[in-house]
Amino acid sequence: MKVSFAVCFSFAALSLAVLFGVAHPAVAQSAVEHYSLDGTWQFRETATDPIAADAVGTHAGTTDWHPATVPGAVQTDLLANGMIPHPFYRDDEAKLQWIGLANWEYQKTFALTPAQMRRQHAELVFRGLDTFAEVFVNGTHVLSADNMFRTWRVDVKPQLHAGQNTIRIEFTSPILKVLPQIERLKYPLPAMAITPWSKQFGVFTSNYVRKAPYNYGWDWGPRFVTMGVWRPAELEFWDAARIDNIYVRQMDVSAAAANLSVDATVVAGGSTPATAILEYGLKTAHGRAAMTALRRSITLHSGENHIVFPLNIAHPALWFPLEYGAQSLYTFHVKLLTGARAADTADAETGLRHVDLVRKDDRWGRSFYFSVNGIPIFAKGANLIPFDSFPDRVTDAQMAHILDSARDAHMNMLRVWGGGYYETNRFYQMADERGILLWQEFMFSDAMYPHNPAFLHNVRQEAIDQVRRLRNHPSIVLWCGNNEIESGWHSWGNFEKAVAAMPPDRRDEEWGGYMRLFSGILPNVVARYAPGAAYWPSSPSNNFTAATGNDQFGDAHYWAVWHGRAPFSTYADQYPRFMSEYGFQSFPSMATIDEFTQPDDRTLLSKVMLAHQKNAEGNQLIKTYMQREFPEPKDFASFVYVSQVLQAEGIKLGAEHLRRNRPHVMGSLYWQLNDCWPVASWSSIDYYGRWKALQYYARRFYQDELVSPHVRAGRIEVSVISDRTTPLRGKVRVELMDFHGKVLTHKVIPVTVQPLSAKQVWSADQSDFLAGADPATVFLHTELVIRGENGGHPISDNNLYFLPYKDLHLPAATVHARWTTIGGHPAVVLTSATLARDVYLQGAPVDNRPSYNFFDLLPNQPRTITFAHGDTASLTAAIHIQSLTDAFNPDGAPAPAATTKNGSL
C-alpha cells in the first residue's frame, strides 16, 4: 500500500513557526539501529564447475577458509592473503583469469543481543552483491541476487536469534552462470571484443550479466571478473517505521524563489499515528545555518507511505557550475516520531538550480547544450572511467584528487561512462561541492543486451534504485541510456556481422528490445522518479532525428583521429553540436612505469609493456602519429615523454577548435580523464594520480578566457573565447618571433568580447604576414591582456608553429633553474636563451605538482614555477628538468643500438 500526505506552508509561515516556538520536542538518536556487517569475514573456493576445471586448475590452499574483508572482492582478498601476485604487476594479469571462473563462498559470524531480537523488524541489507549470490542466514536460504547494481533487502528476523549467528554467501562465476543460457541461443548478441580472454569458451558473456562491463576487459583496462560483497552490508533493526528515502523535487527555481516539494518515503510495519518533522537550512562551512521547521501529525499505514512537504523559499542561494557562481547547498532533515519516541531520522542535501537540456532549431540544425540558472554552459571536461579495477579499494582521497584535478583544469563537466559502475554517494557529493556537472550514464556499453521479461524487470529495478539514490545531486544534469550501442548497431563491423547473420524478423526483434529498454523503461523510470530530469537514449545519438553520425543534432564521438589514423588537422573540420568523445593515447610517466616493470621490461615491445597496452594497435599508432610530427626519440624514456606531448598537442588542437566555434558547438569532453590501473591509454591523469602533459595543457585550453591562434586555408586567425558572464575588454598582442627571441613583427589589437562567446579578433594571410621569414625558424606568440586585471600581465598566452616539430630548425635548448622561496613556498625560476619547447619538470610528488608544466619557455623570458609545500633542497634533488630537444639525438642521428630492443624502442 502507498499512502501520501501533503502539508504546505509558505516561507513566511515556516519562519513564524520557529519564531513563536511551534517546534518539536527533543528526540533521542534514531531508533532504527544500523548494525554493520562490514569488516572481517572468511572466504574460500568451493567445488569447481566441471566445465571450467581445466581453465581454473588447482591452487594451493584456496579451498581452505581465509580472512576476507567486506566491502571487497575475491581478487583483493586473495592478494591480502599472499595467495596471488599483484594483479597489476608486470604481466601477472594473465595468470589470474582462473579466479573469475571459480566459485567462491564467504561467511561471517556475528553476535546479537536479546534487545536487538525484541525489535519488530530485522532486515538484511546489501548495497552491492557481485553478482550471482545465494545468501543463507543460520543455514536458511533467504536471498538470491543477480545484479551488481541493485540494493538487496530482505526480512531475516525469523532466521536470527540472540547470541551467535552466521551469514554465508555462495558466489557463482558470472561467466559459468550464463554459459548455458547463451549456448541455447542460435544468434548470440554482439559485444565488444577487448582482450585475449574476452571470448572465454568461444562466446561473449558480459552483456548477459548485470555487472560492470569493464570487469571483462576494455581497450584501456585489464580483465578481472570480480565477485564478492562489494558495497557495505548491514542489519537494520526497527519497530513501527523507518524512513526509506528523501527526495527534494525542484519544480521551479529562480533567483526570486524556489518552489520545492520534499517527499519522505516511509515504510511502516502497520497502522500507527506518527509525527513528521522537517528541518531545512542553508549549509555553511560549519554545518547548517539556522534551521526552519515544519511539523505534521499523520497516520501511517502498513507498507510504503509518502509524506510531502511543499516549500517555497524566497531568494534562495542558488547552486552554480564551476566558475559561474557559488556551489550553495541546502540540507533537509526529517524526523519521524511515533508517540513521543523517535522512530527514525534521515537527511538529504541538494543545491537549488534550474537545469535545461536545450534542443532548439537553429541555423545549424538543432542545439544541444545545458542551461543552468539561465546561463548557457559550454561543457569543458572529459570522460570518467572507474577509478580502479577493484572498486572496494577506491578511497575518498583518490576520488577527491581526480575531481580536484578536473576542477583545477577548469573542467565543468565529466561524463560518467556507461561501462563501469554507479559511483558512491561520496563521489556525487564531491562533484556537488566542486560545481562539476555530471553526464550520468546507465551501465550499458558497446553491446546488445537481452530483452526477455526477467532481464528487463531486473534492469528496471536497478534503474529505480540508482535514480532514487542519486536524484538529489545538483551535479547530475543528464541521465543517458548507454554508451555507443546505437552507433554500434548501425556502423560497427562486429555488430554488423552479428546482425547480418540474423534473419530479418530476428533483427527487428533485437532492435525492438533495444527500443523497449533505452526508449521505454529507462526514460520512464527517470520521468517517474526524477521528474524534470533530462534523459538521452545513447551516446552518441541524435535521438533518432537523423542518421547516426549527423552533426546537426545531438552529441558526437569522433574517432577518425586514432582509430581511423586521420591527421590531427581533421579535428578542425568537425562541427558537432556537442562533442562527448574524442581522444588520443599516451604512455604514463616513467615513475608510473617503474611501479609495474623491471628494468628489462622498459621497451616499447616488451611482453610486459604490451600487457599494459590494451588497444591492439595502440603502440604502433602512437609511433605512427609521432613519426608525422617528431624525429625518433633517442630512448624509451624519451619516447614516453614525447608520447605525452603528442597527445596533448593533438587534443589541444581539437579542444580549441570546438571552443572557437561556440555556440555552434557547445561541448568538449575528451576521452579520458583517469585510469583504473597503470597502462598506456587515452587518460590525462595516470592511475597513480600523476598529471600527464594533457592535463597541464587542459588547464590552459579550458581556462575561462583563452586566446587561440590557428591557421585555416592559408590565413592566420586569432580568436578570443570568453566563458565570462560579463563583457571582456582588453588587448591581444601578436608577435612573430624567431627561436632566439627576436621579434620580427608586433601587433596590438584592442578587443571587446561579449559574454559567453567566441570571437575572431585578427587575421592575416600567412605568406604576407611572414614576409619572407622561413616558417622553420619562426613562430607566432599571442597574449591576452584584460584591462585592469592580473597586474597587466597576460591572462592567457598561446603559440602557433607553422610546421611540424620535426621540420623546425629549433636549436638545442639549455634551461637554467634558480631555486628560491616565494611567500614561504618553494619555487624555481626557469630561463633559456633559446626557445625551449614543452619544458617538463618531472619527479615531483603527486600531492605537490608544479604550478606550471609542459610549457614553452620563451627566449630570455623567465618563468616562475611554484610548489605548494616542501623545501627547495628536496625538490632540487627530486626534480629533473628537460625540454623537447633533450628527447632527440643531436642533428637527428638515429638512436644508439643500446636503446633498442625487439626491433623498436
PDB file of N, CA and C in Angstrom, residues 24 29 54 128 209 268 274 302 317 340 390 446 478 560 571 584 608 653 719 759 768 788 803 837 844 865 870:
ATOM      1  N   HIS A  24       9.246  21.143  17.900  1.00  0.00           N
ATOM      2  CA  HIS A  24       9.064  19.744  18.240  1.00  0.00           C
ATOM      3  C   HIS A  24       9.845  19.440  19.508  1.00  0.00           C
ATOM      4  N   GLN A  29      18.432   9.758  19.604  1.00  0.00           N
ATOM      5  CA  GLN A  29      19.024   9.288  18.363  1.00  0.00           C
ATOM      6  C   GLN A  29      18.062   8.332  17.669  1.00  0.00           C
ATOM      7  N   ASP A  54      39.550 -27.374 -16.176  1.00  0.00           N
ATOM      8  CA  ASP A  54      40.868 -27.260 -16.795  1.00  0.00           C
ATOM      9  C   ASP A  54      41.370 -25.827 -16.762  1.00  0.00           C
ATOM     10  N   GLY A 128      25.438  -3.819  -2.353  1.00  0.00           N
ATOM     11  CA  GLY A 128      26.012  -4.329  -3.591  1.00  0.00           C
ATOM     12  C   GLY A 128      26.527  -5.739  -3.425  1.00  0.00           C
ATOM     13  N   VAL A 209      24.928 -10.279 -18.223  1.00  0.00           N
ATOM     14  CA  VAL A 209      25.037 -10.169 -16.763  1.00  0.00           C
ATOM     15  C   VAL A 209      24.908  -8.706 -16.380  1.00  0.00           C
ATOM     16  N   ALA A 268       6.182   1.507   6.903  1.00  0.00           N
ATOM     17  CA  ALA A 268       5.617   1.218   8.220  1.00  0.00           C
ATOM     18  C   ALA A 268       5.240  -0.256   8.322  1.00  0.00           C
ATOM     19  N   ALA A 274       1.621   9.059  13.857  1.00  0.00           N
ATOM     20  CA  ALA A 274       3.015   9.495  13.842  1.00  0.00           C
ATOM     21  C   ALA A 274       3.077  11.000  13.649  1.00  0.00           C
ATOM     22  N   SER A 302       0.301   0.370   6.850  1.00  0.00           N
ATOM     23  CA  SER A 302       1.253  -0.688   6.552  1.00  0.00           C
ATOM     24  C   SER A 302       1.766  -0.563   5.118  1.00  0.00           C
ATOM     25  N   ALA A 317      19.670  30.819  -2.203  1.00  0.00           N
ATOM     26  CA  ALA A 317      21.076  30.806  -2.621  1.00  0.00           C
ATOM     27  C   ALA A 317      21.217  29.697  -3.657  1.00  0.00           C
ATOM     28  N   ALA A 340       5.879   9.721  21.495  1.00  0.00           N
ATOM     29  CA  ALA A 340       6.966  10.627  21.868  1.00  0.00           C
ATOM     30  C   ALA A 340       8.324  10.044  21.520  1.00  0.00           C
ATOM     31  N   PHE A 390      39.286  -2.644  -8.998  1.00  0.00           N
ATOM     32  CA  PHE A 390      38.638  -3.218  -7.820  1.00  0.00           C
ATOM     33  C   PHE A 390      38.005  -2.069  -7.030  1.00  0.00           C
ATOM     34  N   ASP A 446      28.526  -0.722 -25.459  1.00  0.00           N
ATOM     35  CA  ASP A 446      29.185  -1.421 -26.568  1.00  0.00           C
ATOM     36  C   ASP A 446      28.715  -2.862 -26.755  1.00  0.00           C
ATOM     37  N   LEU A 478      22.129  15.116 -16.598  1.00  0.00           N
ATOM     38  CA  LEU A 478      21.632  14.265 -17.683  1.00  0.00           C
ATOM     39  C   LEU A 478      21.755  12.807 -17.273  1.00  0.00           C
ATOM     40  N   ALA A 560      38.003   9.275 -35.997  1.00  0.00           N
ATOM     41  CA  ALA A 560      38.844   9.158 -37.195  1.00  0.00           C
ATOM     42  C   ALA A 560      40.293   9.436 -36.829  1.00  0.00           C
ATOM     43  N   TYR A 571      40.538  17.391 -36.832  1.00  0.00           N
ATOM     44  CA  TYR A 571      39.718  17.904 -35.738  1.00  0.00           C
ATOM     45  C   TYR A 571      39.076  19.242 -36.119  1.00  0.00           C
ATOM     46  N   PHE A 584      43.166  10.577 -27.809  1.00  0.00           N
ATOM     47  CA  PHE A 584      44.424  10.050 -28.338  1.00  0.00           C
ATOM     48  C   PHE A 584      45.234   9.507 -27.164  1.00  0.00           C
ATOM     49  N   VAL A 608      55.801  -7.227 -21.184  1.00  0.00           N
ATOM     50  CA  VAL A 608      55.132  -6.537 -20.083  1.00  0.00           C
ATOM     51  C   VAL A 608      54.492  -5.233 -20.560  1.00  0.00           C
ATOM     52  N   LEU A 653      44.516  20.911 -30.124  1.00  0.00           N
ATOM     53  CA  LEU A 653      44.007  21.382 -31.408  1.00  0.00           C
ATOM     54  C   LEU A 653      42.499  21.175 -31.487  1.00  0.00           C
ATOM     55  N   SER A 719      41.608  34.066 -32.282  1.00  0.00           N
ATOM     56  CA  SER A 719      40.301  34.203 -31.643  1.00  0.00           C
ATOM     57  C   SER A 719      40.464  34.353 -30.149  1.00  0.00           C
ATOM     58  N   LYS A 759      35.162  34.950 -30.413  1.00  0.00           N
ATOM     59  CA  LYS A 759      35.243  35.989 -31.431  1.00  0.00           C
ATOM     60  C   LYS A 759      36.610  35.964 -32.102  1.00  0.00           C
ATOM     61  N   ASP A 768      51.810  36.697 -46.452  1.00  0.00           N
ATOM     62  CA  ASP A 768      52.046  38.128 -46.292  1.00  0.00           C
ATOM     63  C   ASP A 768      52.612  38.435 -44.917  1.00  0.00           C
ATOM     64  N   GLY A 788      42.806  46.079 -16.502  1.00  0.00           N
ATOM     65  CA  GLY A 788      42.657  46.183 -15.056  1.00  0.00           C
ATOM     66  C   GLY A 788      42.801  44.885 -14.291  1.00  0.00           C
ATOM     67  N   LEU A 803      55.036  24.647 -38.876  1.00  0.00           N
ATOM     68  CA  LEU A 803      55.460  23.358 -39.418  1.00  0.00           C
ATOM     69  C   LEU A 803      55.476  22.328 -38.285  1.00  0.00           C
ATOM     70  N   ARG A 837      60.861  24.098 -26.009  1.00  0.00           N
ATOM     71  CA  ARG A 837      59.510  23.574 -26.191  1.00  0.00           C
ATOM     72  C   ARG A 837      59.166  22.549 -25.117  1.00  0.00           C
ATOM     73  N   ALA A 844      58.281  15.410  -9.197  1.00  0.00           N
ATOM     74  CA  ALA A 844      57.608  15.973  -8.018  1.00  0.00           C
ATOM     75  C   ALA A 844      56.596  14.970  -7.482  1.00  0.00           C
ATOM     76  N   ILE A 865      57.902  28.903 -11.410  1.00  0.00           N
ATOM     77  CA  ILE A 865      57.069  27.742 -11.087  1.00  0.00           C
ATOM     78  C   ILE A 865      57.073  27.584  -9.569  1.00  0.00           C
ATOM     79  N   GLY A 870      56.921  21.667   0.831  1.00  0.00           N
ATOM     80  CA  GLY A 870      58.242  21.062   0.676  1.00  0.00           C
ATOM     81  C   GLY A 870      59.342  22.084   0.865  1.00  0.00           C
TER      82      GLY A 870
END
